[in-house]
Amino acid sequence: MLRRPRRNRRSAAIRGLAQEIHLTPQHLVQPLFLVEGSGVREAIPSLPGTFRLSVDEALKEVKACMALGLQSFILFPKIPDNKKDKRGTFSYDDDNFYLSAAAEIKAAFPEACLISDVALDPYSSDGHDGIVHDGKILNDETLHVLQKMGLAQAKAGFDILGPSDMMDGRVEALRVALDEEGFSDTGIMSYTAKYASAFYGPFRDALDSAPVEGEDIPADKKTYQMNPANRREALIEGELDMLEGADFLMVKPALHYMDVILTMKQHFEVPIAAYHVSGECAMLMAACQNGWLDYEQAMPETLLSLHRAGADVIITYFAKDFAERCG
Ligand code: PBG
């Protein structure tokens, strides 16, 4: 036998020489769920280890993460029902706690990278990412709301906007609005290939943002989020986002869509992000809590595998746990 691949696995030192990729906290983004008020730290039953935080608690969390070398955060708001309406107007309201919380975090940690969520659903009484009218999602009207929301977020100090709504034309609409108002340095991480997935359940519990069953509209997002059966269609979305000025392209979910991550990595030159979504994290947590999997091994292997598949950036509820184990 001339070739024996096992020779390169013989000792830890040799395995180290042969290791192809390395995952460090600089690739990771920690999601934070924000709520109004102070002193709030509410557990989310379907996503153990993740909490809804008021801004004072979020500041503590950011500080702890920064000390571990984890510098990027994606923020999501839980909006009280009485502030929701059909057009998501609270998303750009001067009194929006999400915007003021981002400003406070940015002031306290200027070197942190803050990523926003641009979509109507947390603010929409219909729980949809676009304006609902006569059983339809109004794509182009929604773009105007997204522009106002995105500008308010840029003004609040977000470094990167994260359009997660899947309306056609949103990246260009945001880019134009940002540039016109002098925010040419604010980036866009587009949820390029976001699938109509069953794995967003715990997130929708956390934000109380599930789509509402209407008389004329179903409680799903299949007319705007992508069909899980499609991979080549992700390239259409990717080409559009490149033309429209996206700085990062995202695939979401991550674990179940690794082929899409690799395809995007092969086709586009901007960094590729993968969103390891709530349901994918919850699955692993549940198996570990049952003693069926070992968290200490399964969690880092999961994140490493996403990086190997082509994700330059990984958004994951395990970011802080991973960083803690790197020290
Ligand atoms: C909504 C949005 C969703 C997630 C991020 N932004 C859910 C949805 O589309 O209903 C899901 C993230 C997760 O499950 O962790 N614009």
Coordinates of C-alpha atoms and ligand atoms in Angstrom, one line a residue:
M1 CA 0.0 0.0 0.0
L2 CA 1.7 3.2 -1.1
R3 CA -0.9 5.6 0.1
R4 CA -2.0 5.3 3.7
P5 CA -4.3 8.3 4.6
R6 CA -4.2 7.2 8.3
R7 CA -0.5 8.4 8.5
N8 CA -1.8 12.0 8.6
R9 CA -4.1 11.2 11.5
R10 CA -1.4 9.4 13.7
S11 CA -0.9 12.1 16.4
A12 CA -2.5 15.3 17.5
A13 CA 0.5 17.2 16.2
I14 CA 0.2 15.6 12.7
R15 CA -3.5 16.1 12.7
G16 CA -2.9 19.7 13.5
L17 CA -0.6 20.1 10.5
A18 CA -3.2 18.5 8.2
Q19 CA -6.2 20.5 9.5
E20 CA -7.8 22.3 6.6
I21 CA -10.0 24.8 8.4
H22 CA -10.2 26.6 11.7
L23 CA -13.2 28.1 13.3
T24 CA -12.7 31.1 15.6
P25 CA -15.2 33.4 17.4
Q26 CA -14.5 36.1 14.8
H27 CA -16.6 34.1 12.3
L28 CA -19.6 33.9 14.7
V29 CA -22.6 36.2 15.3
Q30 CA -24.6 36.1 18.5
P31 CA -28.3 36.7 18.2
L32 CA -29.9 38.8 21.0
F33 CA -33.7 39.2 21.5
L34 CA -34.5 42.6 22.9
V35 CA -37.6 43.6 25.0
E36 CA -38.8 46.9 26.5
G37 CA -38.1 47.8 30.1
S38 CA -35.2 47.1 32.4
G39 CA -34.0 44.1 34.5
V40 CA -35.7 41.7 32.1
R41 CA -34.1 38.3 31.4
E42 CA -36.8 35.9 30.3
A43 CA -36.1 32.3 29.3
I44 CA -37.4 31.0 26.0
P45 CA -38.7 27.5 26.8
S46 CA -38.2 26.2 23.2
L47 CA -34.7 27.6 23.0
P48 CA -32.9 26.7 26.2
G49 CA -30.0 29.0 27.0
T50 CA -31.4 32.0 25.1
F51 CA -33.2 34.8 26.8
R52 CA -35.3 37.9 26.0
L53 CA -33.3 40.8 27.4
S54 CA -33.9 44.4 28.2
V55 CA -31.2 46.8 27.2
D56 CA -29.4 46.8 30.5
E57 CA -29.2 43.0 30.5
A58 CA -28.2 43.1 26.8
L59 CA -25.3 45.4 27.6
K60 CA -24.0 42.9 30.2
E61 CA -24.3 40.1 27.6
V62 CA -22.4 42.1 24.9
K63 CA -19.7 42.9 27.4
A64 CA -19.3 39.2 28.3
C65 CA -19.2 38.2 24.7
M66 CA -16.7 40.9 23.7
A67 CA -14.3 39.7 26.5
L68 CA -14.4 36.3 24.7
G69 CA -13.5 37.7 21.4
L70 CA -17.0 37.5 20.0
Q71 CA -17.7 40.9 18.5
S72 CA -20.7 40.6 16.2
F73 CA -24.4 40.6 17.3
I74 CA -27.6 40.4 15.4
L75 CA -30.5 42.1 17.3
F76 CA -34.2 41.2 17.1
P77 CA -37.1 43.0 18.9
K78 CA -40.1 41.5 20.7
I79 CA -42.8 44.1 20.1
P80 CA -45.8 44.3 22.4
D81 CA -49.1 43.6 20.6
N82 CA -50.5 47.1 21.2
K83 CA -47.6 48.5 19.0
K84 CA -48.3 46.3 16.1
D85 CA -50.3 47.4 13.0
K86 CA -50.8 46.3 9.4
R87 CA -48.0 48.4 8.1
G88 CA -45.4 47.9 10.8
T89 CA -45.1 51.7 11.5
F90 CA -43.6 51.2 14.9
S91 CA -40.4 49.9 13.2
Y92 CA -39.3 53.5 12.5
D93 CA -41.0 55.2 15.4
D94 CA -38.9 57.6 17.5
D95 CA -40.0 55.7 20.6
N96 CA -38.9 52.3 19.4
F97 CA -36.9 50.7 22.2
Y98 CA -35.1 48.5 19.6
L99 CA -33.5 51.5 18.0
S100 CA -32.6 53.2 21.3
A101 CA -31.1 49.9 22.6
A102 CA -28.9 49.6 19.5
A103 CA -27.7 53.2 20.0
E104 CA -26.9 52.5 23.6
I105 CA -25.0 49.3 22.8
K106 CA -23.1 51.0 20.0
A107 CA -22.2 53.9 22.3
A108 CA -20.9 51.5 25.0
F109 CA -19.1 49.2 22.5
P110 CA -18.1 51.2 19.4
E111 CA -15.9 48.4 18.2
A112 CA -18.8 45.8 18.2
C113 CA -20.5 45.0 14.9
L114 CA -24.3 45.3 15.2
I115 CA -26.5 43.7 12.6
S116 CA -30.2 44.6 12.4
D117 CA -33.4 42.8 11.3
V118 CA -35.2 44.5 8.4
A119 CA -38.7 42.9 8.0
L120 CA -42.2 43.7 9.0
D121 CA -43.1 40.6 10.9
P122 CA -42.1 41.6 14.5
Y123 CA -44.2 44.8 14.0
S124 CA -47.0 43.4 11.9
S125 CA -50.4 42.6 13.3
D126 CA -50.6 40.0 10.5
G127 CA -47.3 38.4 11.5
H128 CA -46.1 38.7 7.9
D129 CA -42.9 40.2 6.5
G130 CA -44.9 42.4 4.0
I131 CA -48.1 44.4 4.0
V132 CA -51.1 42.2 3.7
H133 CA -54.0 43.4 1.5
D134 CA -56.9 41.4 0.0
G135 CA -55.1 38.1 0.7
K136 CA -51.9 39.3 -1.0
I137 CA -48.5 40.5 0.2
L138 CA -47.9 43.9 -1.4
N139 CA -44.3 43.7 -2.4
D140 CA -43.5 47.2 -3.7
E141 CA -45.5 49.0 -1.0
T142 CA -43.6 47.0 1.5
L143 CA -40.3 48.3 0.1
H144 CA -41.2 51.8 1.3
V145 CA -41.7 50.6 4.8
L146 CA -38.4 48.7 4.7
Q147 CA -36.6 51.8 3.5
K148 CA -37.9 53.8 6.5
M149 CA -37.1 51.0 8.9
G150 CA -33.6 50.6 7.4
L151 CA -32.8 54.3 7.6
A152 CA -34.0 54.5 11.2
Q153 CA -31.7 51.5 12.0
A154 CA -28.7 53.1 10.2
K155 CA -29.3 56.3 12.2
A156 CA -29.5 54.4 15.4
G157 CA -25.9 53.1 14.7
F158 CA -26.3 49.6 13.2
D159 CA -23.3 48.7 11.2
I160 CA -25.0 46.3 8.9
L161 CA -28.7 46.0 7.9
G162 CA -30.1 42.4 7.7
P163 CA -33.1 42.3 5.3
S164 CA -34.9 39.0 6.2
D165 CA -38.2 39.7 4.5
M166 CA -37.6 38.1 1.0
M167 CA -39.5 40.9 -0.9
D168 CA -38.2 41.4 -4.4
G169 CA -36.0 44.5 -4.8
R170 CA -35.4 45.1 -1.1
V171 CA -31.6 45.2 -1.3
E172 CA -31.6 47.9 -4.0
A173 CA -34.3 49.8 -2.2
L174 CA -32.2 49.8 1.0
R175 CA -28.9 50.6 -0.7
V176 CA -30.5 53.6 -2.6
A177 CA -32.2 54.9 0.6
L178 CA -29.0 54.6 2.6
D179 CA -26.8 56.3 0.0
E180 CA -29.2 59.2 -0.5
E181 CA -29.1 59.9 3.2
G182 CA -25.3 59.7 3.5
F183 CA -25.1 56.2 5.0
S184 CA -22.9 54.8 2.3
D185 CA -20.8 53.0 5.0
T186 CA -23.7 51.0 6.4
G187 CA -23.5 47.5 5.0
I188 CA -26.2 45.0 3.9
M189 CA -26.2 41.4 4.8
S190 CA -29.0 40.0 2.7
Y191 CA -31.0 36.9 3.6
T192 CA -30.5 35.8 0.1
A193 CA -31.8 32.3 0.2
K194 CA -34.2 32.2 3.0
Y195 CA -36.4 29.2 2.9
A196 CA -40.0 28.7 4.1
S197 CA -38.8 26.4 6.8
A198 CA -40.3 24.5 9.8
F199 CA -37.1 25.3 11.8
Y200 CA -38.0 28.9 12.8
G201 CA -40.5 27.8 15.5
P202 CA -38.6 28.7 18.6
F203 CA -37.7 32.1 17.1
R204 CA -41.3 32.8 16.5
D205 CA -42.1 31.8 20.1
A206 CA -39.3 34.2 21.3
L207 CA -40.7 37.1 19.4
D208 CA -44.4 36.1 19.2
S209 CA -44.1 36.8 15.5
A210 CA -45.8 33.8 13.9
P211 CA -47.9 34.6 10.8
V212 CA -51.5 34.9 11.7
E213 CA -54.1 32.8 9.8
G214 CA -56.3 35.3 8.0
E215 CA -59.6 34.9 6.1
D216 CA -57.8 35.1 2.8
I217 CA -54.2 34.4 3.6
P218 CA -52.7 31.2 5.0
A219 CA -50.4 31.2 8.1
D220 CA -47.3 30.5 6.1
K221 CA -44.7 32.5 4.2
K222 CA -44.5 30.4 1.1
T223 CA -45.3 33.2 -1.4
Y224 CA -42.1 35.0 -0.4
Q225 CA -39.7 32.6 1.3
M226 CA -38.1 29.9 -0.9
N227 CA -39.3 26.4 -1.5
P228 CA -37.1 23.9 0.4
A229 CA -37.0 21.8 -2.8
N230 CA -35.0 24.4 -4.8
R231 CA -31.3 25.0 -5.0
R232 CA -30.7 26.6 -8.4
E233 CA -33.3 29.2 -7.5
A234 CA -30.9 30.4 -4.8
L235 CA -28.5 31.5 -7.6
I236 CA -31.2 33.8 -9.0
E237 CA -31.6 35.5 -5.6
G238 CA -27.8 35.6 -5.3
E239 CA -27.3 37.3 -8.7
L240 CA -29.9 39.9 -7.9
D241 CA -28.5 40.6 -4.5
M242 CA -25.0 41.0 -6.0
L243 CA -26.4 43.5 -8.6
E244 CA -28.4 45.3 -5.9
G245 CA -25.3 45.9 -3.8
A246 CA -25.4 43.3 -1.0
D247 CA -22.1 43.0 1.0
F248 CA -22.9 39.6 2.4
L249 CA -25.2 36.8 1.1
M250 CA -26.9 34.6 3.6
V251 CA -28.4 31.1 3.5
K252 CA -31.0 30.2 6.0
P253 CA -31.5 27.7 7.6
A254 CA -28.0 26.4 7.6
L255 CA -27.6 22.7 8.6
H256 CA -30.4 21.5 6.3
Y257 CA -29.1 23.6 3.4
M258 CA -25.4 23.0 3.4
D259 CA -25.6 22.2 -0.4
V260 CA -27.0 25.7 -0.9
I261 CA -24.2 27.2 1.2
L262 CA -21.5 25.5 -0.9
T263 CA -23.3 26.5 -4.1
M264 CA -23.3 30.1 -3.0
K265 CA -19.7 30.0 -2.0
Q266 CA -18.7 28.6 -5.4
H267 CA -20.7 31.2 -7.3
F268 CA -20.2 34.5 -5.5
E269 CA -17.2 36.4 -4.3
V270 CA -18.7 38.2 -1.3
P271 CA -18.6 36.5 2.1
I272 CA -21.3 33.9 2.6
A273 CA -23.2 33.8 5.9
A274 CA -25.2 30.9 7.2
Y275 CA -28.0 31.3 9.8
H276 CA -28.0 28.2 12.1
V277 CA -31.6 28.9 13.0
S278 CA -33.5 28.4 16.3
G279 CA -35.0 25.1 15.4
E280 CA -31.7 23.6 14.4
C281 CA -30.1 24.7 17.7
A282 CA -33.1 23.6 19.7
M283 CA -32.9 20.1 18.2
L284 CA -29.3 19.7 19.3
M285 CA -30.1 21.1 22.8
A286 CA -33.0 18.7 23.2
A287 CA -30.9 15.7 22.3
C288 CA -28.1 16.8 24.7
Q289 CA -30.6 17.4 27.5
N290 CA -31.8 13.9 27.0
G291 CA -28.3 12.6 27.3
W292 CA -28.5 11.3 23.7
L293 CA -25.7 13.5 22.4
D294 CA -22.7 15.1 24.1
Y295 CA -23.0 18.9 23.8
E296 CA -19.3 19.5 24.3
Q297 CA -18.6 17.5 21.1
A298 CA -21.7 17.9 19.0
M299 CA -22.0 21.7 19.3
P300 CA -18.4 22.6 18.0
E301 CA -18.6 19.9 15.4
T302 CA -21.9 21.4 14.1
L303 CA -20.4 24.9 13.8
L304 CA -17.1 23.6 12.3
S305 CA -19.1 21.7 9.7
L306 CA -21.0 24.8 8.6
H307 CA -17.7 26.6 8.2
R308 CA -16.3 23.7 6.1
A309 CA -19.4 23.7 3.9
G310 CA -18.5 27.3 2.9
A311 CA -20.0 29.6 5.5
D312 CA -17.6 32.5 6.2
V313 CA -20.0 33.9 8.8
I314 CA -22.2 31.7 11.1
I315 CA -25.1 33.2 13.0
T316 CA -25.8 30.8 15.8
Y317 CA -27.4 30.7 19.3
F318 CA -24.3 28.8 20.4
A319 CA -21.8 31.6 19.5
K320 CA -21.1 32.6 23.1
D321 CA -20.8 28.9 24.2
F322 CA -18.4 28.3 21.4
A323 CA -16.3 31.3 22.3
E324 CA -16.2 30.3 25.9
R325 CA -14.6 27.0 24.9
C326 CA -11.9 28.6 22.7
G327 CA -10.2 30.4 25.6
Ligands
PBG1 C1 -38.2 37.1 10.3 C2 -37.1 36.2 10.7 C3 -37.2 34.9 11.1 C4 -36.0 34.5 11.6 C5 -35.1 35.6 11.5 N1 -35.8 36.7 10.9 C6 -38.4 34.0 11.1 C7 -39.4 34.0 10.1 O1 -39.1 34.2 8.9 O2 -40.6 33.7 10.4 C8 -35.7 33.1 12.1 C9 -34.5 32.9 12.8 C10 -34.4 31.6 13.7 O3 -35.3 30.7 13.6 O4 -33.5 31.5 14.4 N2 -38.1 38.1 9.4

